[in-house]
XYZ file of C-alpha atoms in Angstrom:
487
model
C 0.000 0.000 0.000
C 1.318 3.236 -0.777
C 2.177 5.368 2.409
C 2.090 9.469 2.852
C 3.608 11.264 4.856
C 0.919 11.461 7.107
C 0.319 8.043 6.639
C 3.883 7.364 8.546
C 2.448 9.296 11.179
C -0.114 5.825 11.936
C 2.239 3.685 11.895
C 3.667 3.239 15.570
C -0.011 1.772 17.212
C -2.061 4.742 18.532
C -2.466 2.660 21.602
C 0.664 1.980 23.787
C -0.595 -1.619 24.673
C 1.705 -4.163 25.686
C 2.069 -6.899 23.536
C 3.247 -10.854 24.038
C 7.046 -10.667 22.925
C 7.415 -11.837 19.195
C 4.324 -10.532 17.967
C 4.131 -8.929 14.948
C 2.812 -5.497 14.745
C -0.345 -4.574 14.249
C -2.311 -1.116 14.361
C -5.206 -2.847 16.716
C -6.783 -0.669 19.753
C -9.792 -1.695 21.914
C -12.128 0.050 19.349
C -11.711 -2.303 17.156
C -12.001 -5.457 19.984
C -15.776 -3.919 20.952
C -16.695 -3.537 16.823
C -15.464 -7.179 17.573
C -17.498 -8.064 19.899
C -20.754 -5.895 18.858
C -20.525 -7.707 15.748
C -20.181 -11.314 16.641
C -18.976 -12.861 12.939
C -15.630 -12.477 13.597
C -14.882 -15.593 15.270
C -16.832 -19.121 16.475
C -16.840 -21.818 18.766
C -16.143 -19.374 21.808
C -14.701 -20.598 24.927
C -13.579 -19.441 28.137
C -10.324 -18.834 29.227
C -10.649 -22.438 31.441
C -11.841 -24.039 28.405
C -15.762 -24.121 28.904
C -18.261 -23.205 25.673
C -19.180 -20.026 25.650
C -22.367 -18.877 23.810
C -23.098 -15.281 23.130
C -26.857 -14.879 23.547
C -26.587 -11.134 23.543
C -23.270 -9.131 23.131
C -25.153 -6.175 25.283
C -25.365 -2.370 24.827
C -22.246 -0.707 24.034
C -21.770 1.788 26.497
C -20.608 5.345 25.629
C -20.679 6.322 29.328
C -17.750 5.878 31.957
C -18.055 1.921 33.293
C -17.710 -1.387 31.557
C -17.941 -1.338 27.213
C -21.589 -3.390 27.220
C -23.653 -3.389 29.687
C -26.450 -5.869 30.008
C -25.209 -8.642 28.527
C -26.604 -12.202 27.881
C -24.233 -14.731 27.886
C -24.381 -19.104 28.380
C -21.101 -20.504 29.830
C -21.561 -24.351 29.313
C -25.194 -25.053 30.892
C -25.774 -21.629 32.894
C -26.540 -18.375 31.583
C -24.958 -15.483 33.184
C -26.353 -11.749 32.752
C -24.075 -8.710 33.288
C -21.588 -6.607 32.140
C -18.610 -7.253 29.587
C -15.355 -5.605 29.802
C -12.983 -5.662 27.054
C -9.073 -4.564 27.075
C -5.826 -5.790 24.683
C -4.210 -7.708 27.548
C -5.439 -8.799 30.831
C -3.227 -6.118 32.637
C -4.960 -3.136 31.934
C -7.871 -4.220 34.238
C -5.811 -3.272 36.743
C -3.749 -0.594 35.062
C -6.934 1.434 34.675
C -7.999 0.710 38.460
C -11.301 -1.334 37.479
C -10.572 -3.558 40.493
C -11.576 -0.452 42.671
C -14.038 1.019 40.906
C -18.137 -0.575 41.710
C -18.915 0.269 38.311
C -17.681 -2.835 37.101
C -18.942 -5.050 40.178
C -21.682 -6.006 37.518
C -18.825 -7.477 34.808
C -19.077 -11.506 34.140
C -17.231 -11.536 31.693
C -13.518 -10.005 30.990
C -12.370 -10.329 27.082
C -8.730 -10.107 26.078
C -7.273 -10.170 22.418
C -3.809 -12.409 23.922
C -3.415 -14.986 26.185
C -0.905 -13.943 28.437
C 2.032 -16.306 29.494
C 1.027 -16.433 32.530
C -2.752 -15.696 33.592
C -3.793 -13.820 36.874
C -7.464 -13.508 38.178
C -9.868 -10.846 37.430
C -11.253 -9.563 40.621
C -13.647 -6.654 41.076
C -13.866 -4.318 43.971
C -16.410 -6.372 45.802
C -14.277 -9.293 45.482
C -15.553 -11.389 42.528
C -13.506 -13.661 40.274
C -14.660 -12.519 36.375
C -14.361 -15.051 34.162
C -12.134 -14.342 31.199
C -11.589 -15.456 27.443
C -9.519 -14.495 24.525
C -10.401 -13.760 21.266
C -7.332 -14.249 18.925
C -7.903 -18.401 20.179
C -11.218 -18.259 18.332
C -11.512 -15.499 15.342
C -11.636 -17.391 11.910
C -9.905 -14.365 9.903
C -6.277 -13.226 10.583
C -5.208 -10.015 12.788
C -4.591 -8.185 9.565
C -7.327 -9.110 7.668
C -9.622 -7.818 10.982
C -7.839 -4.299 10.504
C -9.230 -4.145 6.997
C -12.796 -5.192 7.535
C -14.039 -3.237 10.368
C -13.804 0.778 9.878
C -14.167 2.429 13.259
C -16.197 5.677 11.129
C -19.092 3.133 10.990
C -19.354 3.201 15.081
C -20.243 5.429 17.647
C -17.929 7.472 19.020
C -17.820 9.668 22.778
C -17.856 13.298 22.168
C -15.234 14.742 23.438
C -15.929 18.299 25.938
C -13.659 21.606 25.187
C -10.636 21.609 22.747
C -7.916 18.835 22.717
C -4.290 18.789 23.927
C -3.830 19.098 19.940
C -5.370 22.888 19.811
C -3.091 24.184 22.730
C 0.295 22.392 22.173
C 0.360 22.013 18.370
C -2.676 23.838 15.983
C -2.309 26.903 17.481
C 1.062 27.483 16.809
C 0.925 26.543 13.172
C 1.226 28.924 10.107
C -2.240 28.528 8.405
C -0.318 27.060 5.261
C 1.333 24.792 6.758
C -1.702 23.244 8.688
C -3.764 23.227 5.258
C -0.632 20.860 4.005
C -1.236 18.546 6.867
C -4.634 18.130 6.837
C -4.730 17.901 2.957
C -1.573 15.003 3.609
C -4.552 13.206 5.853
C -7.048 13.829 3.593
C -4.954 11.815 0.732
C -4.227 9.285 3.246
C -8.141 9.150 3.921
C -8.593 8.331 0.468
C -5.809 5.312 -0.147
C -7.631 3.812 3.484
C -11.242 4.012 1.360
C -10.061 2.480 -1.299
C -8.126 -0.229 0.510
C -11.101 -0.413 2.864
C -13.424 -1.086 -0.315
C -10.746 -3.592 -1.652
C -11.207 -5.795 0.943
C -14.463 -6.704 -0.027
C -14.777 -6.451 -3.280
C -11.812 -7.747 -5.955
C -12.961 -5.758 -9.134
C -13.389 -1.546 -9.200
C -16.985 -1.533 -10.340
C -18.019 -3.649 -7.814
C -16.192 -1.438 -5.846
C -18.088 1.496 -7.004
C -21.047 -0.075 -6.123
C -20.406 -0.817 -2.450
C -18.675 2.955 -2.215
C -22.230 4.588 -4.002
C -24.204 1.781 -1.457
C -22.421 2.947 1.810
C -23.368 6.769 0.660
C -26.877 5.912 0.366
C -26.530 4.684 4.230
C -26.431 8.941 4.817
C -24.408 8.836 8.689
C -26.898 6.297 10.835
C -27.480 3.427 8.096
C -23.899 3.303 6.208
C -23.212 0.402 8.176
C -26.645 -1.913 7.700
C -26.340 -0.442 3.471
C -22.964 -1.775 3.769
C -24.338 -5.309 5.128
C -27.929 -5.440 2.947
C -25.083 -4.447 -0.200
C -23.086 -7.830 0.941
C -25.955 -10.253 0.799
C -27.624 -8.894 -2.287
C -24.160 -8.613 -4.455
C -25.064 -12.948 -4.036
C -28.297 -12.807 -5.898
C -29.646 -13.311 -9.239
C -30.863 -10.216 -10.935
C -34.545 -9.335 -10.317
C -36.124 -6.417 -11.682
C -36.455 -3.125 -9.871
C -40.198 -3.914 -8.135
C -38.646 -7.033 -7.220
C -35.202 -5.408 -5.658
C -37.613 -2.935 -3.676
C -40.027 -5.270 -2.487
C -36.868 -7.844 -1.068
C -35.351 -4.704 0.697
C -37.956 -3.605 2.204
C -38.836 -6.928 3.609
C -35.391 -7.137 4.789
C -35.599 -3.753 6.433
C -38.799 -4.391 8.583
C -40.939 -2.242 6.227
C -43.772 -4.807 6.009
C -43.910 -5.271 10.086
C -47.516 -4.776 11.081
C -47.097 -1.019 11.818
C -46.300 -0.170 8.492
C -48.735 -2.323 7.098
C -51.126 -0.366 9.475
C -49.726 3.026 8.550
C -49.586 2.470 4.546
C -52.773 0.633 4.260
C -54.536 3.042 2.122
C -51.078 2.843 0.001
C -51.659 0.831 -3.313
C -47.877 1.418 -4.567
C -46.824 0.259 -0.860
C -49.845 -2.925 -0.899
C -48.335 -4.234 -4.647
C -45.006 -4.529 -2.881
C -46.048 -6.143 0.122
C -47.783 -8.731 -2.436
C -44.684 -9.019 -4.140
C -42.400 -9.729 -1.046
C -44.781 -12.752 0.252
C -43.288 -14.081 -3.096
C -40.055 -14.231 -2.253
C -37.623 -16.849 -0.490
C -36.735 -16.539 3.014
C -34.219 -13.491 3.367
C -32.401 -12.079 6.377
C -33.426 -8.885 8.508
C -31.986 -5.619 8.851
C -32.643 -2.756 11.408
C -32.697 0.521 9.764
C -32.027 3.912 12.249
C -35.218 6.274 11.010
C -35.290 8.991 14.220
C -34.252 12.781 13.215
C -33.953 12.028 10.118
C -35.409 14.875 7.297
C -38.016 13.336 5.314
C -35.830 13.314 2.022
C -33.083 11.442 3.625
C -34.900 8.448 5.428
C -33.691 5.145 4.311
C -36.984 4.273 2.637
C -35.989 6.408 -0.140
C -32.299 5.184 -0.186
C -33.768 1.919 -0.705
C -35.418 2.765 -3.908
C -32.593 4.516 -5.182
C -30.192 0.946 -4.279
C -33.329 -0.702 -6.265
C -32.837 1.502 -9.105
C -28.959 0.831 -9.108
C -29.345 -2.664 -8.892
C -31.472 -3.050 -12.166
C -29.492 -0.477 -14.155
C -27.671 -1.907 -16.611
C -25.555 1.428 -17.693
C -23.928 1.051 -14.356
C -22.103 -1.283 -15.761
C -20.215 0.766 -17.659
C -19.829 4.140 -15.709
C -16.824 3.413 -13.712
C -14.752 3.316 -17.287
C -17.215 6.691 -18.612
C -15.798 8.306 -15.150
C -11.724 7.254 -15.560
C -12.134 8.057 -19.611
C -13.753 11.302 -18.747
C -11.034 12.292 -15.919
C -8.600 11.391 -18.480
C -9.256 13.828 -20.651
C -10.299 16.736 -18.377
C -7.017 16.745 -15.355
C -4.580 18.352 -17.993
C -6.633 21.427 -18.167
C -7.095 21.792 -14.097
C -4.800 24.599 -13.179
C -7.020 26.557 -11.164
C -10.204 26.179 -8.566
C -12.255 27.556 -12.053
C -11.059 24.919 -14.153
C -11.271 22.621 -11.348
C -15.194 22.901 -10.627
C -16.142 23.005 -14.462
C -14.202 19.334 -14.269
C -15.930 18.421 -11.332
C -19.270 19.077 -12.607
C -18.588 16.938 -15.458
C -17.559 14.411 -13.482
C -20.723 14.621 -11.391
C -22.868 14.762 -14.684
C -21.951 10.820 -15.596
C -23.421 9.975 -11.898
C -27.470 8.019 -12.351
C -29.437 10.969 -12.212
C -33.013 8.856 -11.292
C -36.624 10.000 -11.963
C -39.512 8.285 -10.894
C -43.458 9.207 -11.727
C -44.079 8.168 -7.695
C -40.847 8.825 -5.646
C -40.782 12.058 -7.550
C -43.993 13.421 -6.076
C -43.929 11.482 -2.431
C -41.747 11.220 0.989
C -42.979 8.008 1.588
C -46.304 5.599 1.127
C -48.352 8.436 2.267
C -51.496 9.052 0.357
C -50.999 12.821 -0.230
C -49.142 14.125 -3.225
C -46.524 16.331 -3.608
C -46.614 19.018 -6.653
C -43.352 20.210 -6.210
C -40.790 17.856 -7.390
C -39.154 15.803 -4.507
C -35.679 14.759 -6.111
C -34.278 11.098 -5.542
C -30.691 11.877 -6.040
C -29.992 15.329 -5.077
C -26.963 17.065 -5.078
C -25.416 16.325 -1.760
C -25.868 12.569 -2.198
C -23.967 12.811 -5.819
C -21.102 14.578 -3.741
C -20.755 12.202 -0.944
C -20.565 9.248 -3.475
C -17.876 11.478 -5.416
C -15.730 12.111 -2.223
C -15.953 8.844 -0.678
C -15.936 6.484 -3.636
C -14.947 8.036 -6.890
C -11.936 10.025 -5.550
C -10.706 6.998 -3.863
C -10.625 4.805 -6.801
C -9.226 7.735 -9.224
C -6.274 8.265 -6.678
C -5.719 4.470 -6.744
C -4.995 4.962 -10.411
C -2.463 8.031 -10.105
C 1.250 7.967 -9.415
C 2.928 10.109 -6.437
C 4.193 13.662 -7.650
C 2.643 13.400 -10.664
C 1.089 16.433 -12.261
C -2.116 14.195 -12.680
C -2.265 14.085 -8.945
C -1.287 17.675 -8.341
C -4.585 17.833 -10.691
C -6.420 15.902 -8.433
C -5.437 18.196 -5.376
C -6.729 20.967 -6.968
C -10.183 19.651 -7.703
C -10.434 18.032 -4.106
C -9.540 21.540 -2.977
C -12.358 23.252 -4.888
C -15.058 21.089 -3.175
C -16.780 22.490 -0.223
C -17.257 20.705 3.117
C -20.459 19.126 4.134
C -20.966 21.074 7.334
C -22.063 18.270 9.546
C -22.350 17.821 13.161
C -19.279 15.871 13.623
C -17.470 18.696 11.155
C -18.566 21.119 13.976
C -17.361 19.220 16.985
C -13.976 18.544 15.402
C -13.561 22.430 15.067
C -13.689 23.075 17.997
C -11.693 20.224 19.460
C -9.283 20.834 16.779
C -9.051 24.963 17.165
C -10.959 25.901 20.111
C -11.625 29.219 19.340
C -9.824 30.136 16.645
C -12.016 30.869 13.909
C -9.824 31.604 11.506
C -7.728 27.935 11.526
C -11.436 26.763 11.989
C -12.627 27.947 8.717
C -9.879 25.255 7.042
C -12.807 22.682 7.732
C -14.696 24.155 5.080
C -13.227 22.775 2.295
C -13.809 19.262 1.374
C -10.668 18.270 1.400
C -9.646 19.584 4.926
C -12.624 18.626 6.158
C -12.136 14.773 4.911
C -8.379 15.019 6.380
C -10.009 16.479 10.005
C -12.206 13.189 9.885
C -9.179 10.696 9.388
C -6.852 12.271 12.363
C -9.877 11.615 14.647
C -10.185 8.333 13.341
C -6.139 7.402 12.996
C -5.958 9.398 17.131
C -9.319 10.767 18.742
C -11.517 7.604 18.694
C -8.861 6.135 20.917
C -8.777 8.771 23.270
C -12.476 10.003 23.167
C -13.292 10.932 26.472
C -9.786 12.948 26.945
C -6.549 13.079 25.387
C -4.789 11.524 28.745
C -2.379 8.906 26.759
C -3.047 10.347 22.934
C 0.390 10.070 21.142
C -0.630 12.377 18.483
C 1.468 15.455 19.609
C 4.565 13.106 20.976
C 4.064 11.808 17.449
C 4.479 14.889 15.416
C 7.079 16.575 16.889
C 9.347 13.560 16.342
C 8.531 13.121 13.254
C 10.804 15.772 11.662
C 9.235 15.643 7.598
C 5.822 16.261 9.565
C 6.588 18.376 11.626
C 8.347 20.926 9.507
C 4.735 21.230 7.357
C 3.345 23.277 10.780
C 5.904 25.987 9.918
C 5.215 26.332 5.855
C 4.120 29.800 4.922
């Protein structure tokens, strides 16, 4: 994989765990042991650290409060079932390195999970005295360390937001030349893009199916990029159906046809044909879909149809090669931000633009028409599949220092930033105050690069920056370091 200079900032761990002696290294942190254990597909015939069967009947809620990582959890260790808490650390030692056996909040813990065995094994004890029991994942996941590192992305979790600015906007932001901290954030915005791209890789072998998982995980919009991610997965499987059919299997899938909906869309004769069509089909998994404070044209209902529309569109096919042909001939004339958005919208113009006599006059089943026109893919959804999908397989196909990617800089650049929630919060953990080194986050590009240092440093250190290497990291990294001082 190619490596930036940013990129050689991530590669000492971010966490300083200790490791059995001999082990290779890898860039694993807790976050990724609770996606781990949230997810549950990772690994099989479970057992404890005694060697007893251990059967997960519910993983529990993961907890983005101080205390244990899930709380509530069901678990059956050979004939009993135990109900409680699960804690989960690296190595055994930091159960007591982060003074859980004197803290009650984690009286309620029955079960302590480790990534390594430890050469020699001591108890778990809690502050009222209990033995925990203990097991350890690497003796039971059925993909390799590595291969773990490429499958879950930590951007598709939740994350603790983080109160006031970090150690980051005291000891190192502030200080900066505002050139030199646009270089740096651009370096981890280019670094954001090689991770896509590898992160889309490892699930798909050729680009356009690529594309399609990239344009899928859009459609997720924040709350549902995961599930999309998981409902893309099992359809990419199936024979071709036609678009009614598509629809009707995803809603199924996605609880649209419980009884409230079928209570709520009743009067719905587009919603009732569907509902006859999915009684049809053969058995099918089920999704749960997030659809609280969520605008009306962004619920997943009408993601779904778009996906349904994808999936029976044959011209997809062949707009991966339109897109590369088309950048192709317009990068040598990108000089300028001018000559950079006329490019972009050209680029933009090859992406579906889908109409539909229905969707094109409704939010949902409801019986009431619209008569203005209620767009499927709007313009924000075309530039979220652009940044997160498109750019990272057109940078896979670029050389270093090349003009062509000095081209691609300069249409990244020329993109402006989303302006989301998270956007806001890294601000102002980023540059406190400071409104002027704020205002980098609103370009694209910046924006994308603020994202990946949270990822690559803050999710570790969410709830403070106690033990956050990031600033250790820079300043002894010279080549890095001297980009804070560019004017």
């Amino acid at each position: 994989m190619t490596e930036t200079l940013y990129g050689s900032l991530t590669t000492p761990r971010p966490l300083r765990a200790a490791e059995p002696k001999g082990r290779p290294y890898l860039c694993l942190s807790e976050r990724h042991l609770q996606a781990l254990w949230l997810e549950q597909k990772y690994f099989h015939s479970l057992k404890t650290a005694g060697g007893q069967p251990l059967e997960v009947l519910s993983p529990g809620m993961w907890n983005a409060e101080a205390g244990p990582d899930f709380l509530k959890a069901h678990i059956k260790i050979g004939v009993r079932e135990y109900r409680g808490d699960i804690e989960i650390h690296l190595n055994d030692n930091e159960w007591q390195q982060h003074h859980h056996d004197t803290d009650s909040r984690y009286n309620q813990v029955v079960l302590h999970v480790s990534m390594w065995r430890p050469e020699a094994p001591k108890p778990i004890v809690t502050q009222n005295g209990r033995v925990v029991m203990q097991m350890y994942l690497t003796e039971s996941l059925v993909e390799p360390e590595h291969r773990i590192l490429q499958l879950i992305d930590l951007d598709l979790y939740p994350y603790r937001h983080f109160v006031g600015s970090g150690r980051c906007a005291h000891d190192l932001f502030q200080h900066a030349s505002q050139d030199g901290l646009q270089l740096f954030f651009n370096q981890a915005a280019d670094w954001r893009l090689i991770q896509k791209r590898s992160f889309l890789a490892s699930y798909c072998i050729d680009t356009h199916s690529q594309m399609l998982l990239g344009m899928t995980m859009a459609l997720g919009y924040k709350k549902n990029t995961k599930a999309f991610l998981s409902l893309f997965l099992y359809l990419q499987k199936l024979p071709s159906r036609t678009e009614s059919e598509w629809l009707a299997l995803m809603l199924s899938i996605c609880g649209y046809f419980s009884s409230t909906y079928q209570e709520k869309w009743a009067s719905s004769s587009a919603y009732m044909d569907l509902l006859n069509l999915a009684k049809t089909l053969p058995p099918h998994p089920q999704l749960e879909l997030e659809t609280q404070h969520t605008r009306p044209l962004n619920q997943p209902l009408r993601r779904l149809v778009i996906l349904a529309k994808m999936l029976s569109d044959h011209q997809l096919t062949q707009l991966w090669t339109r897109v590369l042909a088309q950048w192709t001939e317009v990068w040598p004339t990108i000089r300028d931000k001018r000559s950079a958005s006329q490019a972009l919208q050209l680029l933009l113009s090859l992406l579906p633009h889908y109409t539909d006599a229905y969707w094109n006059h409704h939010y949902n089943f409801e019986v009431r028409v619209h008569e203005v026109f209620v767009p499927l893919m709007g313009d924000n959804i075309k530039r979220e599949m652009f940044i997160n999908t498109f750019l990272p397989l057109l940078r896979a196909t670029i050389a270093d220092a090349s003009p062509e990617k000095e081209a691609l800089h300069i249409l990244y650049s020329s993109i402006p930033a989303s302006s989301s929630s998270k956007s806001r919060y890294l601000v102002h953990r980023f540059f406190g105050d400071n409104e002027e080194k704020g205002g980098l986050l609103d370009l694209a590009i910046a924006e994308q690069g603020a994202f990946q240092i949270h990822r690559d440093f803050c999710l570790h250190f969410e709830a403070s920056c106690v033990g956050c290497p990031f600033v250790e990291r820079i300043k002894s990294h010279p080549a890095t370091f001297a980009l804070f001082n560019k004017k």
